[in-house]
mmCIF file of C-alpha atoms in Angstrom:
data_model
loop_
_atom_site.group_PDB
_atom_site.id
_atom_site.type_symbol
_atom_site.label_atom_id
_atom_site.label_comp_id
_atom_site.label_asym_id
_atom_site.label_seq_id
_atom_site.Cartn_x
_atom_site.Cartn_y
_atom_site.Cartn_z
ATOM 1 C CA MET J 1 0.008 -0.014 -0.031
ATOM 2 C CA SER J 2 1.250 3.536 -0.770
ATOM 3 C CA ILE J 3 0.378 4.682 2.789
ATOM 4 C CA PHE J 4 3.227 2.375 4.135
ATOM 5 C CA ARG J 5 5.628 2.978 1.063
ATOM 6 C CA SER J 6 8.554 4.289 3.381
ATOM 7 C CA LEU J 7 8.720 1.125 5.253
ATOM 8 C CA LYS J 8 10.241 -0.702 2.331
ATOM 9 C CA TYR J 9 13.280 1.452 3.314
ATOM 10 C CA ARG J 10 15.378 -1.195 5.755
ATOM 11 C CA ASN J 11 16.560 1.535 7.869
ATOM 12 C CA PHE J 12 13.441 3.420 8.374
ATOM 13 C CA LYS J 13 11.500 0.161 8.905
ATOM 14 C CA LEU J 14 13.932 -0.690 11.903
ATOM 15 C CA PHE J 15 13.575 2.808 13.126
ATOM 16 C CA PHE J 16 9.608 2.723 12.931
ATOM 17 C CA TYR J 17 9.456 -0.647 14.882
ATOM 18 C CA GLY J 18 11.723 0.247 17.706
ATOM 19 C CA GLN J 19 10.245 3.743 18.154
ATOM 20 C CA SER J 20 7.003 2.284 18.200
ATOM 21 C CA ILE J 21 7.763 0.441 21.203
ATOM 22 C CA SER J 22 9.823 3.036 23.014
ATOM 23 C CA LEU J 23 7.265 5.993 22.620
ATOM 24 C CA ILE J 24 4.519 3.616 24.151
ATOM 25 C CA GLY J 25 6.920 3.231 27.087
ATOM 26 C CA THR J 26 7.497 7.115 27.119
ATOM 27 C CA TRP J 27 3.664 8.050 27.347
ATOM 28 C CA MET J 28 3.235 5.292 30.164
ATOM 29 C CA GLN J 29 5.858 6.976 31.898
ATOM 30 C CA LYS J 30 4.618 10.482 31.431
ATOM 31 C CA THR J 31 1.088 9.213 32.648
ATOM 32 C CA ALA J 32 2.476 7.435 35.823
ATOM 33 C CA VAL J 33 4.687 10.591 36.551
ATOM 34 C CA SER J 34 1.591 12.588 36.621
ATOM 35 C CA TRP J 35 -0.490 10.259 38.601
ATOM 36 C CA LEU J 36 2.175 9.643 41.090
ATOM 37 C CA VAL J 37 3.206 13.416 41.701
ATOM 38 C CA TYR J 38 -0.729 14.254 41.956
ATOM 39 C CA ARG J 39 -1.431 11.197 44.300
ATOM 40 C CA LEU J 40 1.557 11.832 46.574
ATOM 41 C CA THR J 41 1.115 15.845 46.836
ATOM 42 C CA GLY J 42 -2.439 16.880 45.605
ATOM 43 C CA SER J 43 -0.854 19.825 44.046
ATOM 44 C CA ALA J 44 -1.777 21.101 40.618
ATOM 45 C CA LEU J 45 1.175 23.440 40.861
ATOM 46 C CA LEU J 46 3.662 20.687 41.297
ATOM 47 C CA LEU J 47 1.795 18.816 38.357
ATOM 48 C CA GLY J 48 2.344 21.766 36.262
ATOM 49 C CA LEU J 49 6.051 22.198 37.213
ATOM 50 C CA VAL J 50 6.754 18.635 36.204
ATOM 51 C CA GLY J 51 5.627 19.061 32.804
ATOM 52 C CA PHE J 52 7.003 22.317 32.455
ATOM 53 C CA VAL J 53 10.499 21.239 33.230
ATOM 54 C CA SER J 54 10.146 18.465 30.804
ATOM 55 C CA LEU J 55 9.539 20.805 27.988
ATOM 56 C CA ILE J 56 11.284 23.940 28.649
ATOM 57 C CA PRO J 57 14.770 22.883 27.722
ATOM 58 C CA SER J 58 13.681 22.484 24.158
ATOM 59 C CA LEU J 59 13.175 26.430 23.918
ATOM 60 C CA ILE J 60 16.812 26.977 25.410
ATOM 61 C CA LEU J 61 18.897 24.145 24.161
ATOM 62 C CA SER J 62 17.419 23.111 20.694
ATOM 63 C CA PRO J 63 19.612 25.799 18.573
ATOM 64 C CA PHE J 64 22.673 24.383 20.368
ATOM 65 C CA ALA J 65 21.633 20.698 19.868
ATOM 66 C CA GLY J 66 21.234 21.622 16.267
ATOM 67 C CA SER J 67 24.543 23.035 15.864
ATOM 68 C CA LEU J 68 26.130 19.924 17.573
ATOM 69 C CA ILE J 69 24.258 17.501 15.346
ATOM 70 C CA ASP J 70 25.460 19.222 12.207
ATOM 71 C CA ARG J 71 29.081 19.186 13.414
ATOM 72 C CA TYR J 72 29.292 15.338 14.454
ATOM 73 C CA ASP J 73 27.754 12.078 13.361
ATOM 74 C CA ARG J 74 24.091 12.257 14.226
ATOM 75 C CA TYR J 75 23.624 8.399 14.128
ATOM 76 C CA LYS J 76 26.161 8.118 17.009
ATOM 77 C CA ILE J 77 24.481 11.171 19.180
ATOM 78 C CA LEU J 78 21.023 9.412 18.790
ATOM 79 C CA VAL J 79 22.371 6.231 20.079
ATOM 80 C CA ILE J 80 24.122 8.271 22.956
ATOM 81 C CA THR J 81 20.673 9.949 23.772
ATOM 82 C CA GLN J 82 18.759 6.608 23.556
ATOM 83 C CA VAL J 83 21.242 5.124 26.260
ATOM 84 C CA VAL J 84 21.131 8.032 28.466
ATOM 85 C CA SER J 85 17.293 8.140 28.228
ATOM 86 C CA MET J 86 17.189 4.409 29.096
ATOM 87 C CA LEU J 87 19.550 5.298 32.168
ATOM 88 C CA GLN J 88 17.259 8.004 33.365
ATOM 89 C CA ALA J 89 14.055 5.793 33.056
ATOM 90 C CA GLY J 90 16.270 3.377 35.080
ATOM 91 C CA ALA J 91 16.793 5.697 37.559
ATOM 92 C CA LEU J 92 13.200 6.555 38.034
ATOM 93 C CA ALA J 93 12.364 2.918 38.052
ATOM 94 C CA ALA J 94 14.561 2.271 40.888
ATOM 95 C CA LEU J 95 13.231 5.327 42.607
ATOM 96 C CA ILE J 96 9.768 4.099 42.604
ATOM 97 C CA PHE J 97 10.361 0.247 42.937
ATOM 98 C CA PHE J 98 12.253 0.946 46.236
ATOM 99 C CA GLU J 99 9.527 3.557 47.250
ATOM 100 C CA TYR J 100 11.733 6.350 47.594
ATOM 101 C CA TYR J 101 9.133 9.079 46.725
ATOM 102 C CA ASN J 102 11.327 11.927 46.549
ATOM 103 C CA ILE J 103 9.306 14.702 44.684
ATOM 104 C CA PRO J 104 12.593 16.960 44.196
ATOM 105 C CA MET J 105 14.308 13.983 42.844
ATOM 106 C CA ILE J 106 11.519 12.941 40.483
ATOM 107 C CA ILE J 107 11.297 16.811 39.225
ATOM 108 C CA ALA J 108 15.070 16.604 38.802
ATOM 109 C CA LEU J 109 14.939 13.364 36.602
ATOM 110 C CA SER J 110 11.956 15.063 34.473
ATOM 111 C CA LEU J 111 14.424 17.964 33.728
ATOM 112 C CA VAL J 112 17.057 15.526 32.933
ATOM 113 C CA GLN J 113 14.713 13.971 30.363
ATOM 114 C CA GLY J 114 13.895 17.491 29.204
ATOM 115 C CA ILE J 115 17.399 18.095 28.460
ATOM 116 C CA ILE J 116 18.125 14.698 26.633
ATOM 117 C CA ASN J 117 14.864 15.447 24.325
ATOM 118 C CA ALA J 118 16.276 18.611 23.327
ATOM 119 C CA PHE J 119 18.829 16.822 21.662
ATOM 120 C CA ASP J 120 17.064 13.480 20.709
ATOM 121 C CA VAL J 121 14.246 15.001 18.934
ATOM 122 C CA THR J 122 16.286 17.441 16.820
ATOM 123 C CA CYS J 123 18.458 14.378 16.151
ATOM 124 C CA ARG J 124 15.957 11.910 14.998
ATOM 125 C CA GLN J 125 14.127 14.411 12.930
ATOM 126 C CA SER J 126 17.368 15.454 11.056
ATOM 127 C CA LEU J 127 18.412 11.582 10.818
ATOM 128 C CA MET J 128 15.107 10.630 8.958
ATOM 129 C CA VAL J 129 16.081 12.052 5.679
ATOM 130 C CA GLU J 130 19.040 9.675 5.803
ATOM 131 C CA MET J 131 16.810 6.695 6.265
ATOM 132 C CA VAL J 132 14.674 7.109 3.186
ATOM 133 C CA ASP J 133 16.520 6.464 -0.192
ATOM 134 C CA ASN J 134 14.093 8.090 -2.331
ATOM 135 C CA LYS J 135 13.532 11.809 -1.069
ATOM 136 C CA GLU J 136 10.083 11.786 -2.641
ATOM 137 C CA ASP J 137 9.102 9.467 0.242
ATOM 138 C CA LEU J 138 10.352 11.619 2.893
ATOM 139 C CA PRO J 139 7.019 13.240 3.436
ATOM 140 C CA ASN J 140 5.451 9.668 3.617
ATOM 141 C CA ALA J 141 8.287 8.839 6.194
ATOM 142 C CA ILE J 142 7.486 11.995 8.537
ATOM 143 C CA ALA J 143 3.780 11.349 8.112
ATOM 144 C CA LEU J 144 4.139 7.761 9.316
ATOM 145 C CA ASN J 145 6.301 8.830 12.102
ATOM 146 C CA SER J 146 3.525 11.261 13.108
ATOM 147 C CA THR J 147 1.027 8.412 13.119
ATOM 148 C CA MET J 148 3.199 6.349 15.231
ATOM 149 C CA THR J 149 3.683 9.176 17.947
ATOM 150 C CA ASN J 150 -0.088 9.733 18.003
ATOM 151 C CA LEU J 151 -1.019 6.038 18.358
ATOM 152 C CA ALA J 152 1.598 5.877 20.993
ATOM 153 C CA ARG J 153 -0.267 8.823 22.729
ATOM 154 C CA ILE J 154 -3.293 6.794 22.886
ATOM 155 C CA ALA J 155 -2.145 3.387 23.490
ATOM 156 C CA GLY J 156 0.683 4.481 26.103
ATOM 157 C CA PRO J 157 -1.805 6.303 28.801
ATOM 158 C CA ALA J 158 -4.382 3.219 28.257
ATOM 159 C CA LEU J 159 -1.646 0.644 29.028
ATOM 160 C CA ALA J 160 -0.484 2.841 31.981
ATOM 161 C CA GLY J 161 -3.949 2.728 33.271
ATOM 162 C CA MET J 162 -4.310 -0.848 33.412
ATOM 163 C CA LEU J 163 -0.820 -1.172 34.848
ATOM 164 C CA LEU J 164 -1.610 1.477 37.538
ATOM 165 C CA SER J 165 -4.822 0.049 38.580
ATOM 166 C CA ALA J 166 -3.565 -3.567 38.533
ATOM 167 C CA PHE J 167 0.079 -3.331 39.571
ATOM 168 C CA GLY J 168 1.074 0.227 40.585
ATOM 169 C CA GLU J 169 3.308 2.806 39.409
ATOM 170 C CA ASP J 170 6.567 0.994 39.307
ATOM 171 C CA PHE J 171 5.544 -1.326 36.489
ATOM 172 C CA CYS J 172 4.802 1.530 34.524
ATOM 173 C CA PHE J 173 8.469 2.925 35.047
ATOM 174 C CA ILE J 174 10.032 -0.552 34.768
ATOM 175 C CA GLY J 175 8.058 -1.051 31.292
ATOM 176 C CA ASN J 176 9.420 2.146 29.945
ATOM 177 C CA PHE J 177 13.004 1.258 30.965
ATOM 178 C CA LEU J 178 12.675 -2.191 29.086
ATOM 179 C CA SER J 179 11.153 -0.338 26.029
ATOM 180 C CA TYR J 180 14.651 1.229 25.214
ATOM 181 C CA ILE J 181 15.847 -2.281 24.512
ATOM 182 C CA PRO J 182 14.272 -3.069 21.162
ATOM 183 C CA VAL J 183 14.840 0.844 19.997
ATOM 184 C CA LEU J 184 18.874 0.021 20.674
ATOM 185 C CA LEU J 185 18.728 -3.224 19.102
ATOM 186 C CA CYS J 186 16.866 -1.531 15.999
ATOM 187 C CA LEU J 187 19.435 1.103 15.907
ATOM 188 C CA PHE J 188 22.427 -1.130 15.889
ATOM 189 C CA MET J 189 21.047 -3.327 13.172
ATOM 190 C CA MET J 190 21.034 -0.081 10.819
ATOM 191 C CA ARG J 191 23.028 0.189 7.916
ATOM 192 C CA LEU J 192 23.355 3.902 7.422
ATOM 193 C CA ASN J 193 25.866 5.602 4.713
ATOM 194 C CA LEU J 194 26.272 9.138 6.546
ATOM 195 C CA THR J 195 28.423 11.752 5.153
ATOM 196 C CA VAL J 196 30.078 12.999 8.020
ATOM 197 C CA SER J 197 31.852 16.606 7.378
ATOM 198 C CA ALA J 198 35.161 17.209 8.597
ATOM 199 C CA PRO J 199 35.065 18.542 12.256
ATOM 200 C CA SER J 200 34.435 22.348 12.009
ATOM 201 C CA GLN J 201 37.175 24.625 13.119
ATOM 202 C CA LYS J 202 34.809 27.349 14.186
ATOM 203 C CA SER J 203 33.391 27.475 17.759
ATOM 204 C CA ILE J 204 29.939 26.212 18.494
ATOM 205 C CA TRP J 205 28.926 29.904 19.163
ATOM 206 C CA VAL J 206 29.879 30.804 15.306
ATOM 207 C CA GLU J 207 27.999 27.722 14.313
ATOM 208 C CA LEU J 208 25.016 28.773 16.240
ATOM 209 C CA GLU J 209 25.278 32.305 14.490
ATOM 210 C CA GLY J 210 25.539 30.665 11.205
ATOM 211 C CA GLY J 211 22.374 28.419 11.847
ATOM 212 C CA PHE J 212 20.447 31.846 12.682
ATOM 213 C CA ARG J 213 21.830 33.647 9.784
ATOM 214 C CA TYR J 214 20.732 30.711 7.696
ATOM 215 C CA VAL J 215 17.105 30.400 8.899
ATOM 216 C CA THR J 216 16.616 33.961 9.092
ATOM 217 C CA ALA J 217 17.728 34.426 5.500
ATOM 218 C CA ASP J 218 15.337 31.790 4.129
ATOM 219 C CA LYS J 219 11.771 33.549 4.141
ATOM 220 C CA GLY J 220 10.192 30.473 3.448
ATOM 221 C CA LEU J 221 11.660 28.658 6.582
ATOM 222 C CA THR J 222 11.333 31.745 8.857
ATOM 223 C CA SER J 223 7.510 32.058 7.877
ATOM 224 C CA MET J 224 6.988 28.496 8.648
ATOM 225 C CA ILE J 225 8.859 28.662 12.075
ATOM 226 C CA ILE J 226 7.096 31.764 13.200
ATOM 227 C CA LEU J 227 3.627 30.228 12.387
ATOM 228 C CA ILE J 228 4.297 27.314 14.427
ATOM 229 C CA GLY J 229 6.012 29.256 17.185
ATOM 230 C CA ILE J 230 2.441 31.428 17.197
ATOM 231 C CA SER J 231 0.565 28.155 17.355
ATOM 232 C CA SER J 232 2.410 26.540 20.121
ATOM 233 C CA LEU J 233 2.314 29.730 22.116
ATOM 234 C CA PHE J 234 -1.342 30.681 21.942
ATOM 235 C CA VAL J 235 -3.340 27.870 20.188
ATOM 236 C CA ILE J 236 -1.898 24.419 20.872
ATOM 237 C CA PRO J 237 -1.877 24.697 24.786
ATOM 238 C CA PHE J 238 -5.852 24.790 24.521
ATOM 239 C CA ASN J 239 -5.309 21.122 25.461
ATOM 240 C CA THR J 240 -4.282 22.143 29.012
ATOM 241 C CA LEU J 241 -7.938 23.263 29.700
ATOM 242 C CA MET J 242 -9.502 19.845 28.635
ATOM 243 C CA PRO J 243 -9.697 18.631 32.217
ATOM 244 C CA ILE J 244 -11.821 21.465 33.017
ATOM 245 C CA PHE J 245 -13.959 20.937 29.991
ATOM 246 C CA ALA J 246 -14.536 17.447 30.864
ATOM 247 C CA LYS J 247 -15.212 17.653 34.535
ATOM 248 C CA ASP J 248 -16.736 21.080 35.195
ATOM 249 C CA ILE J 249 -18.302 22.243 31.902
ATOM 250 C CA PHE J 250 -19.839 18.809 30.728
ATOM 251 C CA ASN J 251 -20.010 17.317 34.416
ATOM 252 C CA GLY J 252 -17.944 14.283 33.512
ATOM 253 C CA SER J 253 -15.118 11.986 35.074
ATOM 254 C CA ALA J 254 -11.852 10.958 34.390
ATOM 255 C CA LYS J 255 -13.393 8.915 31.854
ATOM 256 C CA THR J 256 -14.906 11.919 30.156
ATOM 257 C CA PHE J 257 -11.513 13.493 29.903
ATOM 258 C CA SER J 258 -10.047 10.462 28.246
ATOM 259 C CA TRP J 259 -12.629 10.711 25.471
ATOM 260 C CA PHE J 260 -11.128 14.171 24.808
ATOM 261 C CA GLU J 261 -7.793 12.664 24.577
ATOM 262 C CA SER J 262 -8.558 9.960 22.466
ATOM 263 C CA ALA J 263 -10.845 12.278 20.142
ATOM 264 C CA ALA J 264 -7.885 14.585 19.706
ATOM 265 C CA GLY J 265 -5.618 11.539 19.007
ATOM 266 C CA LEU J 266 -8.264 10.127 16.508
ATOM 267 C CA GLY J 267 -7.932 13.275 14.505
ATOM 268 C CA SER J 268 -4.301 13.469 14.646
ATOM 269 C CA VAL J 269 -4.174 9.761 13.240
ATOM 270 C CA ALA J 270 -6.722 10.535 10.379
ATOM 271 C CA SER J 271 -4.615 13.636 9.554
ATOM 272 C CA ALA J 272 -1.197 11.661 9.695
ATOM 273 C CA MET J 273 -2.594 9.034 7.500
ATOM 274 C CA TYR J 274 -3.788 11.680 4.922
ATOM 275 C CA MET J 275 -0.032 13.240 4.916
ATOM 276 C CA ALA J 276 1.301 9.745 4.367
ATOM 277 C CA ASN J 277 -0.713 9.449 1.304
ATOM 278 C CA LEU J 278 0.849 12.418 -0.234
ATOM 279 C CA LYS J 279 2.710 11.702 -3.343
ATOM 280 C CA SER J 280 4.786 15.164 -3.295
ATOM 281 C CA SER J 281 5.888 18.098 -1.179
ATOM 282 C CA ARG J 282 4.749 20.493 -3.662
ATOM 283 C CA PHE J 283 1.332 21.527 -1.794
ATOM 284 C CA LEU J 284 2.915 21.935 1.813
ATOM 285 C CA VAL J 285 2.539 25.483 2.116
ATOM 286 C CA LYS J 286 -1.134 25.127 0.895
ATOM 287 C CA ILE J 287 -1.784 22.199 3.303
ATOM 288 C CA THR J 288 -0.341 24.384 5.919
ATOM 289 C CA MET J 289 -2.678 27.358 5.417
ATOM 290 C CA VAL J 290 -5.586 24.987 5.295
ATOM 291 C CA ALA J 291 -4.671 22.893 8.433
ATOM 292 C CA SER J 292 -4.137 26.316 10.459
ATOM 293 C CA ALA J 293 -7.521 27.703 9.485
ATOM 294 C CA ILE J 294 -9.153 24.402 10.312
ATOM 295 C CA PHE J 295 -7.349 24.358 13.686
ATOM 296 C CA GLY J 296 -8.374 27.987 14.559
ATOM 297 C CA ALA J 297 -11.840 27.404 13.601
ATOM 298 C CA SER J 298 -12.465 24.296 15.223
ATOM 299 C CA LEU J 299 -11.463 25.622 18.654
ATOM 300 C CA ILE J 300 -13.906 28.446 18.320
ATOM 301 C CA PHE J 301 -16.570 25.924 17.613
ATOM 302 C CA LEU J 302 -15.337 23.646 20.386
ATOM 303 C CA SER J 303 -15.524 26.587 23.078
ATOM 304 C CA LEU J 304 -19.155 27.126 21.755
ATOM 305 C CA SER J 305 -20.132 23.709 22.222
ATOM 306 C CA GLY J 306 -23.366 22.916 24.028
ATOM 307 C CA THR J 307 -23.112 19.232 24.434
ATOM 308 C CA LEU J 308 -20.525 16.738 24.981
ATOM 309 C CA ALA J 309 -21.012 14.888 21.778
ATOM 310 C CA VAL J 310 -20.607 18.255 19.573
ATOM 311 C CA ALA J 311 -17.664 18.970 21.742
ATOM 312 C CA LEU J 312 -15.908 15.625 21.142
ATOM 313 C CA PHE J 313 -16.715 15.997 17.343
ATOM 314 C CA PHE J 314 -14.834 19.507 17.252
ATOM 315 C CA MET J 315 -12.143 18.040 19.395
ATOM 316 C CA THR J 316 -11.528 15.533 16.708
ATOM 317 C CA ILE J 317 -11.413 18.251 14.223
ATOM 318 C CA THR J 318 -8.839 20.173 16.129
ATOM 319 C CA GLY J 319 -6.544 17.179 16.345
ATOM 320 C CA LEU J 320 -6.902 16.870 12.708
ATOM 321 C CA GLY J 321 -6.137 20.469 11.898
ATOM 322 C CA MET J 322 -3.170 20.660 14.714
ATOM 323 C CA MET J 323 -1.338 17.415 13.165
ATOM 324 C CA ALA J 324 -1.557 18.416 9.646
ATOM 325 C CA GLN J 325 -0.171 21.909 10.669
ATOM 326 C CA THR J 326 2.803 20.629 12.519
ATOM 327 C CA SER J 327 3.375 17.831 10.030
ATOM 328 C CA SER J 328 3.427 19.799 6.762
ATOM 329 C CA ILE J 329 5.564 22.535 8.441
ATOM 330 C CA ASN J 330 7.983 19.962 9.660
ATOM 331 C CA THR J 331 8.084 18.240 6.307
ATOM 332 C CA TYR J 332 8.609 21.598 4.633
ATOM 333 C CA ILE J 333 11.607 22.393 6.740
ATOM 334 C CA GLN J 334 13.308 19.151 6.190
ATOM 335 C CA THR J 335 12.758 19.056 2.269
ATOM 336 C CA HIS J 336 13.869 22.895 1.860
ATOM 337 C CA SER J 337 16.922 22.662 4.027
ATOM 338 C CA ILE J 338 20.447 22.329 2.718
ATOM 339 C CA PRO J 339 22.146 18.931 4.040
ATOM 340 C CA GLU J 340 24.745 20.933 5.995
ATOM 341 C CA MET J 341 22.159 23.117 7.827
ATOM 342 C CA ARG J 342 19.467 20.795 8.189
ATOM 343 C CA GLY J 343 20.023 19.962 12.141
ATOM 344 C CA ARG J 344 20.027 23.570 12.907
ATOM 345 C CA ALA J 345 16.909 24.595 10.678
ATOM 346 C CA ILE J 346 15.074 21.623 12.412
ATOM 347 C CA SER J 347 16.239 22.655 15.855
ATOM 348 C CA TYR J 348 14.492 25.901 15.394
ATOM 349 C CA PHE J 349 11.455 23.929 14.448
ATOM 350 C CA VAL J 350 11.614 21.950 17.664
ATOM 351 C CA MET J 351 12.461 25.063 19.767
ATOM 352 C CA ALA J 352 9.360 26.902 18.449
ATOM 353 C CA TYR J 353 7.238 23.828 18.589
ATOM 354 C CA GLN J 354 7.967 22.044 22.006
ATOM 355 C CA GLY J 355 9.789 25.106 23.573
ATOM 356 C CA MET J 356 6.842 27.428 23.376
ATOM 357 C CA ILE J 357 4.120 24.936 24.707
ATOM 358 C CA PRO J 358 4.962 25.063 28.476
ATOM 359 C CA ILE J 359 5.054 28.996 28.327
ATOM 360 C CA GLY J 360 1.656 28.706 26.433
ATOM 361 C CA SER J 361 0.223 26.384 28.985
ATOM 362 C CA LEU J 362 0.845 29.105 31.605
ATOM 363 C CA LEU J 363 -0.493 31.716 29.592
ATOM 364 C CA ILE J 364 -3.777 29.954 28.713
ATOM 365 C CA GLY J 365 -4.014 28.909 32.341
ATOM 366 C CA TRP J 366 -3.979 32.563 33.472
ATOM 367 C CA THR J 367 -6.450 33.504 30.791
ATOM 368 C CA ALA J 368 -8.909 30.792 31.737
ATOM 369 C CA ASN J 369 -8.698 32.012 35.414
ATOM 370 C CA ALA J 370 -9.210 35.452 34.485
ATOM 371 C CA PHE J 371 -12.056 35.079 31.744
ATOM 372 C CA GLY J 372 -13.254 31.306 32.034
ATOM 373 C CA PRO J 373 -12.089 28.388 30.208
ATOM 374 C CA ARG J 374 -14.491 28.812 27.072
ATOM 375 C CA MET J 375 -13.301 32.327 26.419
ATOM 376 C CA ALA J 376 -9.819 31.251 26.764
ATOM 377 C CA VAL J 377 -10.325 28.592 24.116
ATOM 378 C CA THR J 378 -12.201 31.137 21.886
ATOM 379 C CA ILE J 379 -9.054 33.368 22.091
ATOM 380 C CA ALA J 380 -6.821 30.612 21.192
ATOM 381 C CA GLY J 381 -8.896 29.906 18.172
ATOM 382 C CA GLY J 382 -9.186 33.643 17.132
ATOM 383 C CA ILE J 383 -5.249 33.983 17.485
ATOM 384 C CA GLY J 384 -5.088 30.866 15.488
ATOM 385 C CA LEU J 385 -6.973 32.427 12.634
ATOM 386 C CA LEU J 386 -5.234 35.805 12.725
ATOM 387 C CA ALA J 387 -1.877 34.000 12.579
ATOM 388 C CA THR J 388 -3.203 31.975 9.424
ATOM 389 C CA ALA J 389 -4.430 35.252 7.741
ATOM 390 C CA GLY J 390 -1.150 37.003 8.354
ATOM 391 C CA PHE J 391 0.673 33.894 6.871
ATOM 392 C CA MET J 392 -1.409 33.921 3.909
ATOM 393 C CA PHE J 393 -1.095 37.477 3.117
ATOM 394 C CA TYR J 394 2.698 37.197 3.590
ATOM 395 C CA LYS J 395 2.801 34.462 1.160
ATOM 396 C CA HIS J 396 0.478 36.224 -1.291
ATOM 397 C CA LYS J 397 2.795 39.277 -1.080
ATOM 398 C CA VAL J 398 6.020 37.150 -1.754
ATOM 399 C CA ASN J 399 4.375 35.417 -4.611
ATOM 400 C CA ALA J 400 3.317 38.779 -6.108
ATOM 401 C CA THR J 401 6.760 40.248 -5.711
ATOM 402 C CA LYS J 402 8.263 37.049 -7.557
ATOM 403 C CA HIS J 403 5.802 37.594 -10.442
ATOM 404 C CA LEU J 404 7.002 41.231 -10.749
ATOM 405 C CA ALA J 405 10.496 40.181 -10.869
ATOM 406 C CA PHE J 406 10.106 37.838 -13.869
ATOM 407 C CA GLU J 407 7.997 40.346 -15.914
#
């Protein structure tokens, strides 16, 4: 089937299967950490702090990670990040297994995982182009990777819920530790022919400046990164308020909240499968525009929903729009960056995407506290639509300038 065509490449197939297991373990651990921290402390503030420290390193460290990855063998860096992630998971598992419930230590280990992810995510994304022999199949590989991530987002918490109720938190942490074994085995089985540039004589700070100049000089890359940055800061964090929608607005329970998560996951998987079917990367800018508009509009309809069924429907549409937006921007950056700058370009995408979300979560939490959750989501959707309109206007202006230049 064409939707799975990138799995014909041995290296990508190994990467796909290994990461599928590892990501389920990662989501199991995330769910168990949240449950454990709230069970022990009853503090929503500490719960938010754990999420914050696990993501904020991406905002600070991603450009540095991109420069490092462009200087050295990214395959070896990926192996190192996976080994260190396994050690972090093992430390957390040992902590819980021996019932040493030290909240500052759990927060510190979450911060360590966030630091690792700043390098790991950038490295994995920049290496993906090397796993697919025919570059026309790169959008399909990225979309399949997104599908895998979203399926893990659904399966991981569901599996964690069963393990938590039947055996306790330690099984979730041990499960995540063991999930790194298959991904490391798959990495060792790969046969990558990477062209590693001679070690640069420039300092890492000069490399950082070079990456910034490259990205800002390419207006196509810059506009895409700015759009995902605005979306991650003001729009994507709407999901932070879904427990309030489930419990207070629709008078539901934890099960109701799981329906909202599953609805978003379902929409994301449907969108990723559409992206996987793309035969070319020529229409990525148009897909980004349409997806961004759908995302913003569906949030407004979600905020106005009067019944749970209607809210879940629009939650599904938000997942569809959000995934198409992020996937198309990610694919554009990977396919339009020159090889020697790809790591740095992707690092700015990771910084704008993952790094902005924790700050956005704090902002939308404040907005919901001041104006109510429905208004906060309405504002998020409105900002999404305004950002889309600005992006479309800019692209139209650039295209008009190009036409004049050829006349």
